PDB file of C-alpha atoms and ligand atoms in Angstrom:
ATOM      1  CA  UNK A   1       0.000   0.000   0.000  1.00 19.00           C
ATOM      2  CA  UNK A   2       1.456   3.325  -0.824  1.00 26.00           C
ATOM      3  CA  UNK A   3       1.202   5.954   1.822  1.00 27.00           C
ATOM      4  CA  UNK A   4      -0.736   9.498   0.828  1.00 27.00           C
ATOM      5  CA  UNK A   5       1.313  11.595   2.146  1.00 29.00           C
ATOM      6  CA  UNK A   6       4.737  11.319   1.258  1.00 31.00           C
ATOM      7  CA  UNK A   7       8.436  13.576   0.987  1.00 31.00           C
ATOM      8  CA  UNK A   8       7.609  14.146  -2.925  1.00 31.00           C
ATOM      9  CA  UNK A   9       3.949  15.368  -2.906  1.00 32.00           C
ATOM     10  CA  UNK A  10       4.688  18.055  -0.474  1.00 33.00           C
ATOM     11  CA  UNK A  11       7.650  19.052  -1.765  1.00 34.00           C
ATOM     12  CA  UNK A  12       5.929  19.819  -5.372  1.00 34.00           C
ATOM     13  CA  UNK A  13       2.481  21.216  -4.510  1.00 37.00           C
ATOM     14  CA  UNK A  14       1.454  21.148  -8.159  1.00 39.00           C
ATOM     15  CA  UNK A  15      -2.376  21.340  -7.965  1.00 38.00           C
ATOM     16  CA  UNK A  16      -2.856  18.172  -9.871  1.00 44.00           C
ATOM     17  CA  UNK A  17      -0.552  16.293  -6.922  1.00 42.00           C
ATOM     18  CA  UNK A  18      -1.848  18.375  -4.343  1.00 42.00           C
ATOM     19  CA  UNK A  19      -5.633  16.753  -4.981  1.00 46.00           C
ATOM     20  CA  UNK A  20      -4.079  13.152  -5.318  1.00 45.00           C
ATOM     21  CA  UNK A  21      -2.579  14.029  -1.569  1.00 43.00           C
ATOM     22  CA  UNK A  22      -6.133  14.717  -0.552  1.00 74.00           C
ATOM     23  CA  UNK A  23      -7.314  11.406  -1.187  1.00 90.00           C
ATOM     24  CA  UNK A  24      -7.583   9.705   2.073  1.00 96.00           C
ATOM     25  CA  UNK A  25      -5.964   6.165   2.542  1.00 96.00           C
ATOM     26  CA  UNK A  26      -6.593   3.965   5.826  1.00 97.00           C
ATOM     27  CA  UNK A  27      -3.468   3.992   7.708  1.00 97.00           C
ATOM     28  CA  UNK A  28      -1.957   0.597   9.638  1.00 97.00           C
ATOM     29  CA  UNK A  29      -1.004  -0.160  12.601  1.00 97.00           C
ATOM     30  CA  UNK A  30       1.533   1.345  14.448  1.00 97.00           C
ATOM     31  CA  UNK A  31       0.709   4.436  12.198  1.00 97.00           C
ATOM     32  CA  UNK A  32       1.047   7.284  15.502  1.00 97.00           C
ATOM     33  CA  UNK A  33      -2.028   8.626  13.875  1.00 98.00           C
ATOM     34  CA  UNK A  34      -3.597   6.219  15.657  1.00 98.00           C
ATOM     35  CA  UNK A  35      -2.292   7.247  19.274  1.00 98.00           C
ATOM     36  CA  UNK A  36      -3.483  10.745  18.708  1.00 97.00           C
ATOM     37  CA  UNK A  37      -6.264  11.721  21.129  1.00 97.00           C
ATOM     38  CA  UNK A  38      -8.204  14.323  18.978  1.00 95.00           C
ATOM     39  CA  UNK A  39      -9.978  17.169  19.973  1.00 91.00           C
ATOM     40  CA  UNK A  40     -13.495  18.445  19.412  1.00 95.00           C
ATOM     41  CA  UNK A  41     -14.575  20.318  16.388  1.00 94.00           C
ATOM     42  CA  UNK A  42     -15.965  23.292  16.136  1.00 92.00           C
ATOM     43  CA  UNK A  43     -15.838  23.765  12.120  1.00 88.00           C
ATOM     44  CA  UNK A  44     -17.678  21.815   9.499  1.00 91.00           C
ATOM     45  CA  UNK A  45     -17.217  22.818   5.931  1.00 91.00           C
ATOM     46  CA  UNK A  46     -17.267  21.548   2.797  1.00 92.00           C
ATOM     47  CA  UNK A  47     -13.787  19.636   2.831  1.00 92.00           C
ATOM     48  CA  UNK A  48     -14.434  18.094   5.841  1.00 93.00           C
ATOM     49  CA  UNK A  49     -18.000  16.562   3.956  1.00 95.00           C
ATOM     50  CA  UNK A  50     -16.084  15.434   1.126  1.00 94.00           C
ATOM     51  CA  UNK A  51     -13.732  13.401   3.470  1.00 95.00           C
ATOM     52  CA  UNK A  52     -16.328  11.958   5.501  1.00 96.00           C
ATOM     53  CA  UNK A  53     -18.010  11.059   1.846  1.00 96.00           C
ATOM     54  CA  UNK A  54     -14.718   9.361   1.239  1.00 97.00           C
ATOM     55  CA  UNK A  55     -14.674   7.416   4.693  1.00 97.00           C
ATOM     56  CA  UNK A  56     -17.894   5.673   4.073  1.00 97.00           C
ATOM     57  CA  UNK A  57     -16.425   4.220   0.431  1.00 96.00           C
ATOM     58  CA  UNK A  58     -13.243   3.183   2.035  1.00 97.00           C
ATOM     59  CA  UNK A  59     -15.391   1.642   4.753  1.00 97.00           C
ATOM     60  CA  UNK A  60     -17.268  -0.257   2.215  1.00 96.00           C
ATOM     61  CA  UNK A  61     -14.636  -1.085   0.449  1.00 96.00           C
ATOM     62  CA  UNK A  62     -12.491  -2.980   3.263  1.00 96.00           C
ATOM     63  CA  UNK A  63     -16.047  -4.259   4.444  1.00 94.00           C
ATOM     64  CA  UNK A  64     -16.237  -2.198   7.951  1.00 96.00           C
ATOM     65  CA  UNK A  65     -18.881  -1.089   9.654  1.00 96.00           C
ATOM     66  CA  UNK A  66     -16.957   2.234  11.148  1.00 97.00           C
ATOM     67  CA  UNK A  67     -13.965   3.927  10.441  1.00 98.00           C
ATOM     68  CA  UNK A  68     -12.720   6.850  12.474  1.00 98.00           C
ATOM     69  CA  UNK A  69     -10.919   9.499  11.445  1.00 98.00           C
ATOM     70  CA  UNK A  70      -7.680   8.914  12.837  1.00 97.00           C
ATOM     71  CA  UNK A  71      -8.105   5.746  10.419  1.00 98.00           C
ATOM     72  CA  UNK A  72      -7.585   8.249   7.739  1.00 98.00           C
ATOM     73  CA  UNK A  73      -5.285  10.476   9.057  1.00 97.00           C
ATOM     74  CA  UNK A  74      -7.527  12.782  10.152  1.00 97.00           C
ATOM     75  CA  UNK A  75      -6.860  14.519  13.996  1.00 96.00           C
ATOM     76  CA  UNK A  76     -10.838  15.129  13.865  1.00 97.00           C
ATOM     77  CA  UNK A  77     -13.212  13.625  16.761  1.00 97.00           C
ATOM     78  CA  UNK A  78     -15.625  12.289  14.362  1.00 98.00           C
ATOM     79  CA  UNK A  79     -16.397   8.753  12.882  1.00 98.00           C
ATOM     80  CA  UNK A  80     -18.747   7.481  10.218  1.00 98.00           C
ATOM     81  CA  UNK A  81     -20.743   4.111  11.236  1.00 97.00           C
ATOM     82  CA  UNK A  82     -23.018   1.941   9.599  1.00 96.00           C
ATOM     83  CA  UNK A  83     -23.568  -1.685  11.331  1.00 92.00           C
ATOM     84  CA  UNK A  84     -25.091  -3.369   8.607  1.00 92.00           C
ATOM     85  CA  UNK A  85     -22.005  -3.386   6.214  1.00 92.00           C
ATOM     86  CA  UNK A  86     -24.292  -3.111   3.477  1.00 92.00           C
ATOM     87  CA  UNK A  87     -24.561   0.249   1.480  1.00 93.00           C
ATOM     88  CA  UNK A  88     -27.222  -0.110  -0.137  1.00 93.00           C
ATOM     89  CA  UNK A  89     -29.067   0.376   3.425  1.00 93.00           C
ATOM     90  CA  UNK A  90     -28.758   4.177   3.775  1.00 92.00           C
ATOM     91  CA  UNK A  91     -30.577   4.247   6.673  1.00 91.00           C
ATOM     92  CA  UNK A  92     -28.074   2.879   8.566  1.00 93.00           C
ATOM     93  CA  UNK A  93     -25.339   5.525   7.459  1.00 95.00           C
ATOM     94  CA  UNK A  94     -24.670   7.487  10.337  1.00 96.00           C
ATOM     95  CA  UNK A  95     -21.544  10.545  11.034  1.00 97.00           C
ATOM     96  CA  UNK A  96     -20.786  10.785  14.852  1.00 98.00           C
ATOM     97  CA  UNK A  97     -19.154  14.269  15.396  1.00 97.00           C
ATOM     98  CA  UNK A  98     -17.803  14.957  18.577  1.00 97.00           C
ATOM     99  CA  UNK A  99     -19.568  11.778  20.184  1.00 98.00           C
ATOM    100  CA  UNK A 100     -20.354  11.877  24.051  1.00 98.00           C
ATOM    101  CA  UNK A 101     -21.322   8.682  25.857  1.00 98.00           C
ATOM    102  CA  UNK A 102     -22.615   7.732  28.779  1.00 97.00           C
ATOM    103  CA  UNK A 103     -24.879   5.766  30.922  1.00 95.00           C
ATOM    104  CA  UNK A 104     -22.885   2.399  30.085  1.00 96.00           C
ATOM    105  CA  UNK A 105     -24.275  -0.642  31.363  1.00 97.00           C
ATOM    106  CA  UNK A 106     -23.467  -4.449  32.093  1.00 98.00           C
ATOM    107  CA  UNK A 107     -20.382  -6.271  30.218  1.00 97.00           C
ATOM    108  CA  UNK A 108     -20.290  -8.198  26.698  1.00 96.00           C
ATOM    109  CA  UNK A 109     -17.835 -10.162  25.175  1.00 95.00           C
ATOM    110  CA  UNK A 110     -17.429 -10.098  21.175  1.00 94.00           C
ATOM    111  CA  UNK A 111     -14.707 -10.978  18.400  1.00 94.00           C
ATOM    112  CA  UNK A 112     -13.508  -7.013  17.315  1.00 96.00           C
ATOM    113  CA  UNK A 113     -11.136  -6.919  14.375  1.00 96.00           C
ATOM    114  CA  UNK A 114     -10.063  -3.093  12.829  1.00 97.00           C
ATOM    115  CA  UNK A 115      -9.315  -1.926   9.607  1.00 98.00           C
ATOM    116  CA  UNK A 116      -6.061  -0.430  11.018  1.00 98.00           C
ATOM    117  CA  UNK A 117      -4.934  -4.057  11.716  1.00 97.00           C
ATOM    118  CA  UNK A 118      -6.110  -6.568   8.944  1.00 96.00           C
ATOM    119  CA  UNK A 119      -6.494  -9.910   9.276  1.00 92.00           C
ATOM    120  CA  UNK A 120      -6.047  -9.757  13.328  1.00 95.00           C
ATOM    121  CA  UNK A 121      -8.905 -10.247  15.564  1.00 94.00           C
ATOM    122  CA  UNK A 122      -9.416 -10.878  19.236  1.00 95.00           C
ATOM    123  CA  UNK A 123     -12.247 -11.174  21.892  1.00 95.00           C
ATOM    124  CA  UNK A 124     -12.783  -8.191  23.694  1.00 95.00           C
ATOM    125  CA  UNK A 125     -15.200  -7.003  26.472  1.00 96.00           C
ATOM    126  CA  UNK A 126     -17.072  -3.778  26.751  1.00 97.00           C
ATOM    127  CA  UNK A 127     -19.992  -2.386  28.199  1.00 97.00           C
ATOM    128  CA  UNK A 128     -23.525  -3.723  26.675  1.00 97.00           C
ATOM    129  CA  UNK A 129     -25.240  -0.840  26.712  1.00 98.00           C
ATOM    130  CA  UNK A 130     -24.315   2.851  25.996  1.00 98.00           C
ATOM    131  CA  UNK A 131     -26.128   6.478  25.558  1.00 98.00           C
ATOM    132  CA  UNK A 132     -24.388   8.280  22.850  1.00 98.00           C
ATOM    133  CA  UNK A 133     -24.803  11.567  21.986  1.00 98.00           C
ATOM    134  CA  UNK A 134     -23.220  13.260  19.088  1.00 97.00           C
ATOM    135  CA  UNK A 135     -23.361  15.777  16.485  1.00 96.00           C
ATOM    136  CA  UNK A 136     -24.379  15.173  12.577  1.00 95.00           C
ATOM    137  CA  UNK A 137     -23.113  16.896   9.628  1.00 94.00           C
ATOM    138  CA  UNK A 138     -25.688  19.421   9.899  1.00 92.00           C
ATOM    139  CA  UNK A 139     -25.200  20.314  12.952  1.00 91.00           C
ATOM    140  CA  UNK A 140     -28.532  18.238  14.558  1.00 94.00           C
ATOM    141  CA  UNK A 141     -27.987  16.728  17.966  1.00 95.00           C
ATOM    142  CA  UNK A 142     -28.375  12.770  17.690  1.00 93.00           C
ATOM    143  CA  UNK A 143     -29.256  10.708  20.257  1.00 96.00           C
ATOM    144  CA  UNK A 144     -29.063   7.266  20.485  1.00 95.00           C
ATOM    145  CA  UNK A 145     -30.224   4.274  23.196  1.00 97.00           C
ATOM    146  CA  UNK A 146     -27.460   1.349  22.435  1.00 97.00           C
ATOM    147  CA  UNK A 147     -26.804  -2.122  23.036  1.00 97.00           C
ATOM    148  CA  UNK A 148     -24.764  -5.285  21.847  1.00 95.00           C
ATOM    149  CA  UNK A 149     -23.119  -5.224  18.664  1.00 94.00           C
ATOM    150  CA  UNK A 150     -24.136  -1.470  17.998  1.00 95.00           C
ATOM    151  CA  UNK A 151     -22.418  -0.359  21.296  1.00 97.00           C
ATOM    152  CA  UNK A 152     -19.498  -2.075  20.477  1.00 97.00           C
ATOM    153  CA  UNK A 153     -18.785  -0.290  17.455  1.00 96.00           C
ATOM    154  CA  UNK A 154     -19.555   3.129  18.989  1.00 97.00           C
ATOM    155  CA  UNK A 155     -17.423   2.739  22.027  1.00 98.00           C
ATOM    156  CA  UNK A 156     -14.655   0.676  19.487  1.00 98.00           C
ATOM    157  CA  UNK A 157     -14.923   3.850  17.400  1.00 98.00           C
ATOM    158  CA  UNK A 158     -14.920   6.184  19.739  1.00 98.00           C
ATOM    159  CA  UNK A 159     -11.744   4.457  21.763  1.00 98.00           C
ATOM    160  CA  UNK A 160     -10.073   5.493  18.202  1.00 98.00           C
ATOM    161  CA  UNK A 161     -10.822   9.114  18.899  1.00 98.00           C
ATOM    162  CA  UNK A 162      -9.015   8.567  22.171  1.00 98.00           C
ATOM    163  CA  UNK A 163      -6.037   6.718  20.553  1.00 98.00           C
ATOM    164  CA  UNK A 164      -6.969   3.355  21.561  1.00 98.00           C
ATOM    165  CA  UNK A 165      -7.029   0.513  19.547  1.00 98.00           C
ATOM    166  CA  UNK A 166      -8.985  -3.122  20.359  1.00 97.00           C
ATOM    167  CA  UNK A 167      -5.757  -4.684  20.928  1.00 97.00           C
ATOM    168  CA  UNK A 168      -5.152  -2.004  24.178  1.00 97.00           C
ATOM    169  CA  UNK A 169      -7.909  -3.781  25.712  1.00 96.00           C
ATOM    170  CA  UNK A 170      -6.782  -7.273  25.732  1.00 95.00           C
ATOM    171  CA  UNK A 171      -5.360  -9.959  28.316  1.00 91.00           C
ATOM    172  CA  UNK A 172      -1.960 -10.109  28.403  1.00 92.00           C
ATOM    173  CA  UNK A 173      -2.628 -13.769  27.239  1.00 92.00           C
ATOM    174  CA  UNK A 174      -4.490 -12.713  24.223  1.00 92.00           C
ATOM    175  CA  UNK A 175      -2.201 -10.414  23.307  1.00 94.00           C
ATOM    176  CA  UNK A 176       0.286 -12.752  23.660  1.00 95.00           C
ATOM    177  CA  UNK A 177      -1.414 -15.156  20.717  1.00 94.00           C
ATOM    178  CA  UNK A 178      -1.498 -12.131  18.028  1.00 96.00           C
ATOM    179  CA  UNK A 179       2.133 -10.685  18.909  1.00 95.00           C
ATOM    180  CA  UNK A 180       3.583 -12.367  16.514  1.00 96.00           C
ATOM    181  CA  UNK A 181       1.099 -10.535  13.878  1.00 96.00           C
ATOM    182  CA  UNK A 182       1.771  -7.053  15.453  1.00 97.00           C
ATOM    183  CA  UNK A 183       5.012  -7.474  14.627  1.00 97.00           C
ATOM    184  CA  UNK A 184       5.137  -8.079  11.351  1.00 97.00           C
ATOM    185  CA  UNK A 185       2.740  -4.558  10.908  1.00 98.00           C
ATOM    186  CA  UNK A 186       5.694  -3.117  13.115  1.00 97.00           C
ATOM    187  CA  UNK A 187       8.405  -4.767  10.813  1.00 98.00           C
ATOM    188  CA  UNK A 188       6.228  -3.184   7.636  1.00 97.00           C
ATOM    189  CA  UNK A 189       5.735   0.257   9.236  1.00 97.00           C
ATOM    190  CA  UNK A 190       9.490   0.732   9.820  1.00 97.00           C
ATOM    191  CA  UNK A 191      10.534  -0.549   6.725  1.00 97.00           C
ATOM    192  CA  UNK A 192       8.010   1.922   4.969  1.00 95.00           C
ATOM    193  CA  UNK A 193       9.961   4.564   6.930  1.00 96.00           C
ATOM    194  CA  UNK A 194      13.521   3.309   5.915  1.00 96.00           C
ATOM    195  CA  UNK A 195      12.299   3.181   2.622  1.00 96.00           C
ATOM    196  CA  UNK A 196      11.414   6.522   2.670  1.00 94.00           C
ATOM    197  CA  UNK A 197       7.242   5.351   1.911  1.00 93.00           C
ATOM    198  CA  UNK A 198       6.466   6.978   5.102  1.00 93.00           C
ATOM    199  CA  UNK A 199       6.904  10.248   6.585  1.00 93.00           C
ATOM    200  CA  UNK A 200       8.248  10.609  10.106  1.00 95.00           C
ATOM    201  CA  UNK A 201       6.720  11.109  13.154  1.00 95.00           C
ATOM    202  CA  UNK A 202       7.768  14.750  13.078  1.00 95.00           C
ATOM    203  CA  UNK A 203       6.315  15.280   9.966  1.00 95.00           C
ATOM    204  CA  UNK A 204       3.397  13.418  10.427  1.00 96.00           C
ATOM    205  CA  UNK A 205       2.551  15.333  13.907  1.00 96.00           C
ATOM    206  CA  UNK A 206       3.115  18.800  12.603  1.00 96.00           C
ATOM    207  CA  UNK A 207       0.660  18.036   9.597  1.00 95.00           C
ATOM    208  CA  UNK A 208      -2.122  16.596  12.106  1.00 96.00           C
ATOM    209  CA  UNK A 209      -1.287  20.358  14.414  1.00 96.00           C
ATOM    210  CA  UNK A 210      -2.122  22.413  10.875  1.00 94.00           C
ATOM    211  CA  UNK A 211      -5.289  20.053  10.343  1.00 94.00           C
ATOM    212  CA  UNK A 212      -6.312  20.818  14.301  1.00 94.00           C
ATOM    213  CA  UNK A 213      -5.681  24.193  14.130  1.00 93.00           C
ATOM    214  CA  UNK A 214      -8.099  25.025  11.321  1.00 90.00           C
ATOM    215  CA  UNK A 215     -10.996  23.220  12.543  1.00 91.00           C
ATOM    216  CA  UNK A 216     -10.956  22.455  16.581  1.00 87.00           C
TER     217      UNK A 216
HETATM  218 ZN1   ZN B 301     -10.703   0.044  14.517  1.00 75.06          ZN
END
């Protein structure tokens, strides 16, 4: 997988490469994206729509059924959802900005994979039922009563927005069985980085501080 944002697109804004560097990618595992803890925000415009657009397709297209935006790159507190998998069912299409939840109930225990970690997968236990309360693209207030597998994407989701992944949660024996698959993303990661397919941490951290700054 080639990585969006790398040396030679920034160094040569043409406007032609400057839209391909728009297009948003889902980033891997140990990507430090994925540890940032994003803020709320307080700006929606029409480049923000067009990225949450593009979230649903890649969510589709890696069969999901949420995607946050750190997923993407993004250092935005938002995430788009839709349980079915399916998107032909519309309905089901929903865009949690700057998600609040509460009133969590009981304990369940349910296979999670991510789409930041392919091919791994693990039990995990979470709360059954959540209130979640969040913001849409237009601004309306959402409100939503959840339990079982619905919950768990919403509070998988939203651990995202925290930097958490799945994996965080785990037993230090089940941990133990997927190490060995952790590794290899590590192994992949770094060699992206030798290889010059990755941008540093630096880099990567200053560009997620210009994204904050204009909408948060
Ligand atoms: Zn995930």
């Amino acid at each position: 997988m080639r990585w969006p944002y790398n040396a030679r697109v920034s160094q040569l804004p043409s406007r032609k490469e400057s839209n391909r560097a728009l297009a948003l990618q889902i980033i891997h595992y140990p990507h430090p994206t994925l540890r940032h803890v994003s803020k709320p925000i307080r700006r929606v415009d029409d480049e923000l729509r067009g990225w949450v657009a593009q979230m649903f397709d890649l969510m589709y297209e890696h069969e999901g059924v949420g995607l946050a935006a750190n997923q993407v790159d993004l250092p935005y507190r938002l995430f788009v959802s839709n349980p079915t998998g399916d998107s032909q069912q519309r309905k089901e299409e929903h865009v949690f900005i700057n998600p609040v939840i509460s009133k969590v109930k009981g304990r369940q225990t349910g296979s999670e994979g991510c789409l930041s970690l392919p091919e791994v997968s693990a039990d995990v236990t979470r709360s059954k039922q959540i209130h979640v309360e969040a913001f849409d693209l237009s601004g309306n207030l959402l409100e939503f009563d959840l339990e079982g597998f619905i919950a768990r994407v919403v509070l998988h989701e939203v651990d995202h927005l925290d930097g958490k992944l799945f994996t965080d949660r785990l037993s230090e024996t089940a941990l133990f069985e997927i190490d060995g698959l952790l590794e290899e993303f590590e192994i992949d990661y770094q060699s992206r980085l030798d290889a010059g397919e990755a941008v540093s941490d630096e880099r990567v951290l200053a560009r997620l501080a210009d994204l904050e700054a204009a909408r948060t």
